[in-house]
CSV table of C-alpha atoms and ligand atoms in Angstrom, one decimal:
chain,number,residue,atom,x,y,z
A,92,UNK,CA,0.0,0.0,0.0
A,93,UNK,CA,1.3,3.4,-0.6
A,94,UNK,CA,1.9,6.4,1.9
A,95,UNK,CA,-0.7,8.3,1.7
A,96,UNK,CA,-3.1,5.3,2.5
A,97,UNK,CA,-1.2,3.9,5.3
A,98,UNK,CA,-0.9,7.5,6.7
A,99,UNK,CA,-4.6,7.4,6.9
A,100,UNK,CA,-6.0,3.7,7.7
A,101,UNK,CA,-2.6,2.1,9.0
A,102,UNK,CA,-3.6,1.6,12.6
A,103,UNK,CA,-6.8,3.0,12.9
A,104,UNK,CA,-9.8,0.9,12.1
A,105,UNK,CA,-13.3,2.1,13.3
A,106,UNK,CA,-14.2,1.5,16.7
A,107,UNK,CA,-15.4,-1.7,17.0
A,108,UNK,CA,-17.9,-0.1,20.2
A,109,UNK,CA,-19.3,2.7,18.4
A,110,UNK,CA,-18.6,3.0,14.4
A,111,UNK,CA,-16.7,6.1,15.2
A,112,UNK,CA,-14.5,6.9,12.3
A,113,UNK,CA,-12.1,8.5,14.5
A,114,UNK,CA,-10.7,6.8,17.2
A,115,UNK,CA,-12.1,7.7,20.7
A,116,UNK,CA,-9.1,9.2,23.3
A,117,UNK,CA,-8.9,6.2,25.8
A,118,UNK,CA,-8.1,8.0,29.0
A,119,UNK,CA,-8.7,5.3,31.8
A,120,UNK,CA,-5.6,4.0,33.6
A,121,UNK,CA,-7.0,0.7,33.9
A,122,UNK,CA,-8.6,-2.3,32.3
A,123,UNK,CA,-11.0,-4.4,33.4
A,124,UNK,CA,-9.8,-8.2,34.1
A,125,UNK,CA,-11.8,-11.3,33.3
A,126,UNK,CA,-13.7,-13.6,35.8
A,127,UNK,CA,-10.5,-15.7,35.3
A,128,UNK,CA,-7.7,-13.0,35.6
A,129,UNK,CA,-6.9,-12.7,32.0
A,130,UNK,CA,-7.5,-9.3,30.4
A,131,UNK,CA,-9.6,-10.0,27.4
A,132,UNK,CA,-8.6,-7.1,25.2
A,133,UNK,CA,-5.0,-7.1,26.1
A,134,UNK,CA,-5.2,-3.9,27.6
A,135,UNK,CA,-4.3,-3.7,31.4
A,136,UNK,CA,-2.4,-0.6,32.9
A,137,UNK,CA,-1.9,2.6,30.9
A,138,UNK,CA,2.0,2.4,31.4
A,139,UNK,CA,1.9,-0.9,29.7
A,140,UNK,CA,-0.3,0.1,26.6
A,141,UNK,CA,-2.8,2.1,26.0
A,142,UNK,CA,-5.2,1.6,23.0
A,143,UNK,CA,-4.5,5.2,21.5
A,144,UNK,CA,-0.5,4.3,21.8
A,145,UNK,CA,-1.3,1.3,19.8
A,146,UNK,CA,-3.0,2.6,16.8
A,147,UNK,CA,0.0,4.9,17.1
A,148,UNK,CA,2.4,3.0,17.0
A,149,UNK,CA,1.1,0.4,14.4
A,150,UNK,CA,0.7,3.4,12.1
A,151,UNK,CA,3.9,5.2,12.3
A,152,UNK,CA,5.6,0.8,12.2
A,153,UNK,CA,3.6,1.1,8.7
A,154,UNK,CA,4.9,4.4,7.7
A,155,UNK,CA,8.8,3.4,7.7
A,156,UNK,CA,8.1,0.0,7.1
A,157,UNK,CA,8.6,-1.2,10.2
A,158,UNK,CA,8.0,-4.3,12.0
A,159,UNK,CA,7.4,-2.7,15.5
A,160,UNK,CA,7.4,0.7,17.2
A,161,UNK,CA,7.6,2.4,20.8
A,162,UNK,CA,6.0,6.1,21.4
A,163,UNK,CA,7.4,8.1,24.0
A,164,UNK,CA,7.0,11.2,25.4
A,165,UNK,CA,9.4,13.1,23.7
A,166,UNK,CA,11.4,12.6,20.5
A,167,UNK,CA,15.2,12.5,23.7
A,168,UNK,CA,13.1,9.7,25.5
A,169,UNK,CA,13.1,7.9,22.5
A,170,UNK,CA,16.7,8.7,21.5
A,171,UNK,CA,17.7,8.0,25.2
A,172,UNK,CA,16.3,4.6,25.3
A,173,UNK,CA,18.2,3.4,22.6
A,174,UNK,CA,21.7,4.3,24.7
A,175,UNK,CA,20.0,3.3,27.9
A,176,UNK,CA,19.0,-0.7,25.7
A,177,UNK,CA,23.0,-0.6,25.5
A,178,UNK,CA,25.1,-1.4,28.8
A,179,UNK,CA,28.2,1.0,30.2
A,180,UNK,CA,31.8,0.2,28.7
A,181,UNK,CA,29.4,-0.8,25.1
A,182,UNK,CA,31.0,2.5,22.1
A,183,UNK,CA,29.1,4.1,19.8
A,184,UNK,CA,30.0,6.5,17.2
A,185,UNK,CA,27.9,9.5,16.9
A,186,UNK,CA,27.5,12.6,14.4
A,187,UNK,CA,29.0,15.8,15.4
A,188,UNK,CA,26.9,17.7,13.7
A,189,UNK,CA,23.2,16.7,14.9
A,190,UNK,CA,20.0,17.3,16.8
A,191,UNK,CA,21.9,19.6,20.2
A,192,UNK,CA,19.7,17.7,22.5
A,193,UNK,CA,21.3,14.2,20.9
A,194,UNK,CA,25.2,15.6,22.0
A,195,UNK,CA,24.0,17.2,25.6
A,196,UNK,CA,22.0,13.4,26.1
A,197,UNK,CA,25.7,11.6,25.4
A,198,UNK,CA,27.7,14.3,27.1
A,199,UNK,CA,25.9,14.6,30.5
A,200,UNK,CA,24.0,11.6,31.0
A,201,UNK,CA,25.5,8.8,29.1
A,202,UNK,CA,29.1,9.1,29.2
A,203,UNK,CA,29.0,9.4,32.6
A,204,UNK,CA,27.2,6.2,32.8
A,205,UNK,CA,29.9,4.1,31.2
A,206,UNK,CA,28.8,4.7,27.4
A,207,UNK,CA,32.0,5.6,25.5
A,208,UNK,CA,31.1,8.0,22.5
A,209,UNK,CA,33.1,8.6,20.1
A,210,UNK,CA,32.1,12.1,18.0
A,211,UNK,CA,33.2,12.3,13.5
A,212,UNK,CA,32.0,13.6,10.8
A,213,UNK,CA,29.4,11.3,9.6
A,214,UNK,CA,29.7,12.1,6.0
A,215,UNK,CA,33.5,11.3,5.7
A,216,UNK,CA,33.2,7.6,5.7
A,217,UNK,CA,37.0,6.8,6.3
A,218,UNK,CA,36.5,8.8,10.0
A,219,UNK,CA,33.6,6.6,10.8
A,220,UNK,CA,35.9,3.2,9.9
A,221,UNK,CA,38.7,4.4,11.9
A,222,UNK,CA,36.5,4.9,14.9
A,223,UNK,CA,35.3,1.6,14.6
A,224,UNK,CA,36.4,-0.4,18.1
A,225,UNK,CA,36.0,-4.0,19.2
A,226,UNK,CA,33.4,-2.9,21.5
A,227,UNK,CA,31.4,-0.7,19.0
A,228,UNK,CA,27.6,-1.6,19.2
A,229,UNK,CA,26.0,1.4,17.7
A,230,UNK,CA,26.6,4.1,14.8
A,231,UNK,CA,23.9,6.8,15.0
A,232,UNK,CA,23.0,8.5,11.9
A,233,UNK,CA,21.5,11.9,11.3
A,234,UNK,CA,20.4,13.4,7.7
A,235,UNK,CA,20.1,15.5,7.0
A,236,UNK,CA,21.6,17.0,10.0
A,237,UNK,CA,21.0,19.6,12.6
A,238,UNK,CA,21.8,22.3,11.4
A,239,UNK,CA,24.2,22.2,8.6
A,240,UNK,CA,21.8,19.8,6.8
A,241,UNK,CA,25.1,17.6,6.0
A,242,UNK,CA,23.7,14.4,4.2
A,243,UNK,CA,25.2,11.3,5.2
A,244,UNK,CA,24.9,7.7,3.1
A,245,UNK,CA,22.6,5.4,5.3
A,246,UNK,CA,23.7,2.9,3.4
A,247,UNK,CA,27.5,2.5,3.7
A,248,UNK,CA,27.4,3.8,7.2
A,249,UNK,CA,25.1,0.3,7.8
A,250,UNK,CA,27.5,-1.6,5.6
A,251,UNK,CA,30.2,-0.5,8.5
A,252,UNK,CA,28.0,-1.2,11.4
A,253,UNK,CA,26.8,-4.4,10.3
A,254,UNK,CA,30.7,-5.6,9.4
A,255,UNK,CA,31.3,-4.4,12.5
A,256,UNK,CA,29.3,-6.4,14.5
A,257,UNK,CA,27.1,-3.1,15.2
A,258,UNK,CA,23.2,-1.6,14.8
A,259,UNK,CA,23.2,1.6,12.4
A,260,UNK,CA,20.3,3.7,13.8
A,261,UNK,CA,18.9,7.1,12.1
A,262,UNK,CA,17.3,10.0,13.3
A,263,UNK,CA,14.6,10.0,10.6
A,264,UNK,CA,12.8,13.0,11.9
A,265,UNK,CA,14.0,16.1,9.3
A,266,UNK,CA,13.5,13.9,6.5
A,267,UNK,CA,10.1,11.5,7.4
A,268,UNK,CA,9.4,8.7,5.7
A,269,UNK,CA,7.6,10.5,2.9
A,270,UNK,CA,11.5,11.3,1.8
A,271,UNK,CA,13.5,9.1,2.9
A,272,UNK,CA,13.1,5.2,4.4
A,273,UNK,CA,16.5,4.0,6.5
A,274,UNK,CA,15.1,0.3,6.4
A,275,UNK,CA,15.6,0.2,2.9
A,276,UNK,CA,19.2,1.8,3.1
A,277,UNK,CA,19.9,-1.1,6.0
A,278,UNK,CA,19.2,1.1,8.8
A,279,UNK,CA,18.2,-1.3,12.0
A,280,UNK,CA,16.3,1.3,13.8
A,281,UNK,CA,14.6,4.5,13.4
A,282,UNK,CA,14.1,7.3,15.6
A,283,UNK,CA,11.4,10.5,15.3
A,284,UNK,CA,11.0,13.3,17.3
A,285,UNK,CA,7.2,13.1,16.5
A,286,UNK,CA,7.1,16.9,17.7
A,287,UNK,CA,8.0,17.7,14.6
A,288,UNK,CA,6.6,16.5,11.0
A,289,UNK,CA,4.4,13.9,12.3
A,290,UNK,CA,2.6,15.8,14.8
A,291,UNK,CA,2.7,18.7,12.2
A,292,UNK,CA,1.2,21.6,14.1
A,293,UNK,CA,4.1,23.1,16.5
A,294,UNK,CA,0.9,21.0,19.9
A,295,UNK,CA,2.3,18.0,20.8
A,296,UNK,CA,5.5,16.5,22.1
A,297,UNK,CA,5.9,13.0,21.3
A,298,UNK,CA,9.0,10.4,20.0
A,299,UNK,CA,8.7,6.8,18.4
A,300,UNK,CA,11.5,4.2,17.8
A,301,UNK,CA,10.8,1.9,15.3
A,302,UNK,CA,12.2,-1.5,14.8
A,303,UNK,CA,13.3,-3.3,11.5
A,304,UNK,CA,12.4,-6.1,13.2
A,305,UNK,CA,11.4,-7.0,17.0
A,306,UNK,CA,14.7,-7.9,17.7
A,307,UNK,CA,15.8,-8.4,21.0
A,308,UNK,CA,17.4,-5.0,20.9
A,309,UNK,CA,13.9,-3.8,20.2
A,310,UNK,CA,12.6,-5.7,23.6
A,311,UNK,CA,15.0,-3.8,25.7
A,312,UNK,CA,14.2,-0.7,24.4
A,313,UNK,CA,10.0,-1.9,24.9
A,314,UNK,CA,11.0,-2.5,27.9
A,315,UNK,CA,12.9,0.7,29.2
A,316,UNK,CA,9.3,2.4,27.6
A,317,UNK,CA,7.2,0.4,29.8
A,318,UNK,CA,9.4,0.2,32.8
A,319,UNK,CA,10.8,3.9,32.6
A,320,UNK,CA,7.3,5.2,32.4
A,321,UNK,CA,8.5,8.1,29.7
A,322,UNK,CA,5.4,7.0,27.6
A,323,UNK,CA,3.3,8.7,25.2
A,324,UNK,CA,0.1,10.1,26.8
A,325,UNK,CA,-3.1,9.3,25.3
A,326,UNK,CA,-4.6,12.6,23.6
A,327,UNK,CA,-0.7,13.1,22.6
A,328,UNK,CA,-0.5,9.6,20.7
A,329,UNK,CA,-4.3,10.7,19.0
A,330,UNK,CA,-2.7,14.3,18.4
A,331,UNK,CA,0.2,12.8,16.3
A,332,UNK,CA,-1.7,10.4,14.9
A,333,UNK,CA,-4.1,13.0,13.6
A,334,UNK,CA,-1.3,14.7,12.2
A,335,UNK,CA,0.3,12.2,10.4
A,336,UNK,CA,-2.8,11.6,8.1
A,337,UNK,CA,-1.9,14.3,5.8
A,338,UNK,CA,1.8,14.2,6.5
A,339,UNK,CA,2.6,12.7,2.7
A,340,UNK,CA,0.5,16.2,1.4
A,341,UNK,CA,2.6,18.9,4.3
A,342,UNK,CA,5.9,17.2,3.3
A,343,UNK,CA,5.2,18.2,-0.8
A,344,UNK,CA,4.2,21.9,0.4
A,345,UNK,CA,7.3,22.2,2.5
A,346,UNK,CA,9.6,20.6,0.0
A,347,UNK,CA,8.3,23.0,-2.4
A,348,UNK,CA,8.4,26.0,-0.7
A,349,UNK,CA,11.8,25.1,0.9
A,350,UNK,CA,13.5,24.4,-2.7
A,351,UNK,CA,11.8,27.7,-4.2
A,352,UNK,CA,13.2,29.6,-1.0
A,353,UNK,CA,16.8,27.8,-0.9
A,354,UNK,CA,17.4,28.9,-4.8
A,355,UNK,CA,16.3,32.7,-4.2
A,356,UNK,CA,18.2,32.6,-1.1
A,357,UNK,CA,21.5,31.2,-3.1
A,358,UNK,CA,21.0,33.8,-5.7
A,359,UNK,CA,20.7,37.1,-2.6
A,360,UNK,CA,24.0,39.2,-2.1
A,361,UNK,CA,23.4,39.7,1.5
A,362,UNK,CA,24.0,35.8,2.0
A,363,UNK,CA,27.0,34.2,2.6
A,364,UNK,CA,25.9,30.5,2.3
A,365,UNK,CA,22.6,28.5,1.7
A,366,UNK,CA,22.7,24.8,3.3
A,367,UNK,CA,20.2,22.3,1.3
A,368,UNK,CA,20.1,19.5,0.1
A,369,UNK,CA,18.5,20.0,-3.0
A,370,UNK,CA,20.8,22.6,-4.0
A,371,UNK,CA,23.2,21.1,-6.7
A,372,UNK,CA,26.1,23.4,-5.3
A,373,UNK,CA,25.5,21.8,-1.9
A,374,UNK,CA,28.3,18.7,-1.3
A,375,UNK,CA,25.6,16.5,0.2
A,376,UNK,CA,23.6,16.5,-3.2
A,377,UNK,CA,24.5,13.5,-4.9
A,378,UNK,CA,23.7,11.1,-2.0
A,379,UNK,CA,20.7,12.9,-1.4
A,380,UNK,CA,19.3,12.6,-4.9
A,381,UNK,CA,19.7,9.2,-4.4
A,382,UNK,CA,18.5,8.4,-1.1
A,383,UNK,CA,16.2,11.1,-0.3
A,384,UNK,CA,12.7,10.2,-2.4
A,385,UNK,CA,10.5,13.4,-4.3
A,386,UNK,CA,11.7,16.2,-2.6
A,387,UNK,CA,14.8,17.6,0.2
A,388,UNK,CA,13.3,18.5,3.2
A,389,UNK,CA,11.6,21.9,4.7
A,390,UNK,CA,14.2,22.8,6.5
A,391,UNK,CA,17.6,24.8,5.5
A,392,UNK,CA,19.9,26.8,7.2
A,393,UNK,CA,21.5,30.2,6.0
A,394,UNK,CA,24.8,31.9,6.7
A,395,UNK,CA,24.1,35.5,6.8
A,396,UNK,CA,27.3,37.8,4.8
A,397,UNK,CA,28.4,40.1,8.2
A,398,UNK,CA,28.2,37.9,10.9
A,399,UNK,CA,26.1,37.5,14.1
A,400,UNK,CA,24.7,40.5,14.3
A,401,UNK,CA,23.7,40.7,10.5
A,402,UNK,CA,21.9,36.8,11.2
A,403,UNK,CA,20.1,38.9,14.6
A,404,UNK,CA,19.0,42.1,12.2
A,405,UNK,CA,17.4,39.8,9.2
A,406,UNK,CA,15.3,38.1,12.3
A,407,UNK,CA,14.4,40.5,13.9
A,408,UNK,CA,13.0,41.8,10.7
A,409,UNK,CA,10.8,39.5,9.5
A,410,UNK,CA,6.8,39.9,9.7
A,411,UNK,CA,5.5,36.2,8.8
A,412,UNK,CA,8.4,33.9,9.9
A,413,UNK,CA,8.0,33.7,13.6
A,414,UNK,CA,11.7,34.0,15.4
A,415,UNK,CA,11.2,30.4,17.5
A,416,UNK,CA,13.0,27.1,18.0
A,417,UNK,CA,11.8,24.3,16.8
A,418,UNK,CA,10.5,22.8,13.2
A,419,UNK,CA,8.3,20.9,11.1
A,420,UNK,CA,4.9,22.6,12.1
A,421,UNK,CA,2.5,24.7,9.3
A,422,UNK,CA,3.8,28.0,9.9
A,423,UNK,CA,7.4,28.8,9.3
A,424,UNK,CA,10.3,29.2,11.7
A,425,UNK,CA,13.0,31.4,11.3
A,426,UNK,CA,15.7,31.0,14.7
A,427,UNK,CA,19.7,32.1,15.5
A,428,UNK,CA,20.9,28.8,16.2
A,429,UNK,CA,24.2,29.1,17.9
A,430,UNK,CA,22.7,31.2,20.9
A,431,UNK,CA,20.2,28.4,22.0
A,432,UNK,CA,22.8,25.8,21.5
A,433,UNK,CA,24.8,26.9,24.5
A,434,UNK,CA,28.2,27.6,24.7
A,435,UNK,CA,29.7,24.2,23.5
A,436,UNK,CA,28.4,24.9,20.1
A,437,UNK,CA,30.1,24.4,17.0
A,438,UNK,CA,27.3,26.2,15.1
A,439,UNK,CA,28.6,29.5,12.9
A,440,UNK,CA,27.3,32.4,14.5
A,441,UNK,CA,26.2,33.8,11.7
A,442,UNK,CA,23.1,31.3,10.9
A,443,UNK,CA,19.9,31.1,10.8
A,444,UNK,CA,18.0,28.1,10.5
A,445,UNK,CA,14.8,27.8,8.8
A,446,UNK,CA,12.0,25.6,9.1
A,447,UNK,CA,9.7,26.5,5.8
A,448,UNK,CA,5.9,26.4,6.6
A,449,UNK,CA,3.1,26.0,4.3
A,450,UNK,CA,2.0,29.1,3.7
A,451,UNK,CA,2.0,30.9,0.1
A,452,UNK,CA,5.2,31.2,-1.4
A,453,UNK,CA,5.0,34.3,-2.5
A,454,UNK,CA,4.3,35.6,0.8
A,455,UNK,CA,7.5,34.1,2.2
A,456,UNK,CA,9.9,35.1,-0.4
A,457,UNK,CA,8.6,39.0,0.1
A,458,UNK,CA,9.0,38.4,3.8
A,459,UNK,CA,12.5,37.0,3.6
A,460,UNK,CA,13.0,39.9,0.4
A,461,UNK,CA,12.0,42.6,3.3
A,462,UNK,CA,14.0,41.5,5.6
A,463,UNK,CA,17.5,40.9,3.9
A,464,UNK,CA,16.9,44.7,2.7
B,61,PLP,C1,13.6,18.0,18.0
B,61,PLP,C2,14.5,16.9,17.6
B,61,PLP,C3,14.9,15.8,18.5
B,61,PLP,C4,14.4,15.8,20.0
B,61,PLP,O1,13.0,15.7,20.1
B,61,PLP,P1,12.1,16.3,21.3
B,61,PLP,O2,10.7,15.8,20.9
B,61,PLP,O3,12.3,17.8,21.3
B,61,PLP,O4,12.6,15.7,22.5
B,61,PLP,C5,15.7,14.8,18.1
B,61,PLP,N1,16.2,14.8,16.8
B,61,PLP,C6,15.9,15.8,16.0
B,61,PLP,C7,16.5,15.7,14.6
B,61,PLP,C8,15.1,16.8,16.3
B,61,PLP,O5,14.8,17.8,15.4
């Protein structure tokens, strides 16, 4: 079945109860038991499972062609799990240009645990070879990344992990499965911030990891969810999988208005730079042609010609990009990335990251025109 249609029906039957064509929020904690202590439905503690977590979860499994999935609260639960299912003293090799939140995870919670982390540049694959240790159990993969949108080969980094004895795991959540599906590039395990694309609408927090398979990698990390408690609440799980019904349609609008923006950007005196993808100048474009399906994303970043307080004067100009953190949501984002990043960041100080909405073009491009005046 293709996208669209699984983003829809994957999950989400009517409700046997009533007919209702959407699902019903399931808020009750508990389930009732049978005469003979079995819980008929399956269904007995909200921690465990919850029936709105399940049609989640099935759907977004369906999305990335998945055989399993786990929703958590937040898009760092999710990535934390997945270093929590590994045990201290395991390596793992991780992008140094990603999600912040990923590096401040490793940094203050898991290499003081034990985890040894060993930080390259995830497009140069000969760095990712050499970093390659007897005890390396993971390579975590980012692309495009956060927030130089560097595009890294799924593929070949899964080639290493595998002939290393290691999972590859990607953080799918700039590109979605609408552009680009790690399972079929190898990847063992995929991880969403669901705050962002899937949920759609800049209301509801949410992370999944999906499994290839249900591996018993996959159990640990099922049962760090259910154990840990950092689930998924109910009217969260039905928010995101509201939102993901007409995720195949948002992801053409912002890959359209993103490419349009990206080549007027390119061609504008007052910038330095223009990170994206789709860009044939930009070094990541070849892999990304191939492994990124019908389109290069909504999001890009821009270094701004005059430095950091050039980048602070075009944002504080504009009149329909709202200056905020985050992405992936209708309306578009316009945000200084270095100063929210803290003062380990590698980030040029002079960029802006963008996260393109839906609205018109037009309107954008005379926004961003006004603004770089
Ligand atoms: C936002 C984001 C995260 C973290 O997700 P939260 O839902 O904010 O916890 C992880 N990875 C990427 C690429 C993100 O953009």
């Amino acid at each position: 079945m293709n996208l669209e249609t699984l983003a829809i029906h994957a999950g989400r039957p009517p409700d046997s109860a009533t007919g209702a064509v959407t699902p019903p929020i399931f808020l009750s904690t508990t389930f009732e038991r049978d005469i003979d202590g079995s819980y008929p439905q399956g269904y007995h503690y909200i921690r465990d499972n919850n029936p709105n977590r399940t049609m989640l979860e099935r759907c977004l499994a369906a999305l990335e062609g998945g055989e399993a999935a786990a929703a958590f609260a937040s898009g760092s639960a999710a990535t934390a799990s997945i270093f929590q299912a590994l045990a201290p003293g395991d390596h793992t090799i991780a992008p140094q240009d990603a999600y912040s939140g990923t590096g401040t995870l490793l940094r203050s919670m898991f290499i003081p645990w034990g985890l040894q982390v060993t930080f390259v540049d995830m497009t140069d694959l000969e760095q990712v070879q050499q970093a390659i240790q007897p005890n390396t159990k993971l390579i975590w993969v980012e692309t495009p990344s956060n927030p130089l949108l560097k595009v890294t080969d799924i593929q070949k980094i899964a080639a290493i992990a595998h002939h290393a004895g290691a999972l590859c795991v990607c953080d799918n959540t700039w590109a979605t499965p609408v552009l680009q599906q790690p399972f079929q590039q190898k990847a063992d395990l995929v991880v969403h911030s669901t705050t962002k694309y899937f949920g759609g609408h800049s209301d509801v927090m949410g992370g999944v990891v999906i499994a290839q398979q249900p591996s018993n990698f996959f159990q640990r990390i099922r049962q760090i969810q259910v154990s840990g408690g950092a689930i998924a609440a109910p009217f969260d799980c039905w928010l995101v999988l509201r939102g993901v019904q007409t995720l195949p349609y948002r992801m053409r609008g912002h890959c359209h208005n993103a490419m349009q923006i990206a080549e007027f950007l390119s061609q504008h005196s007052a910038i330095d730079t223009v990170h994206y993808p789709g860009l044939l100048t930009h070094p990541g474009y070849p892999i990304a042609a191939q492994q990124m399906i019908g389109g290069f994303g909504g999001m890009l970043s821009v270094q701004v010609k005059g430095g950091r307080t050039n980048a602070f004067a075009v944002a504080a100009k504009v009149k329909i990009f709202t200056r905020a953190t985050s992405l992936g949501g209708v309306e578009s984002l316009i945000e200084h990335r270095a100063s929210i990043e803290g003062a380990a960041t590698k980030t040029p100080e002079n960029l802006l990251r963008l996260s393109i909405g839906l609205e018109h073009i037009d309107d954008l491009i005379a926004d961003l025109t006004q603004a770089l005046e």
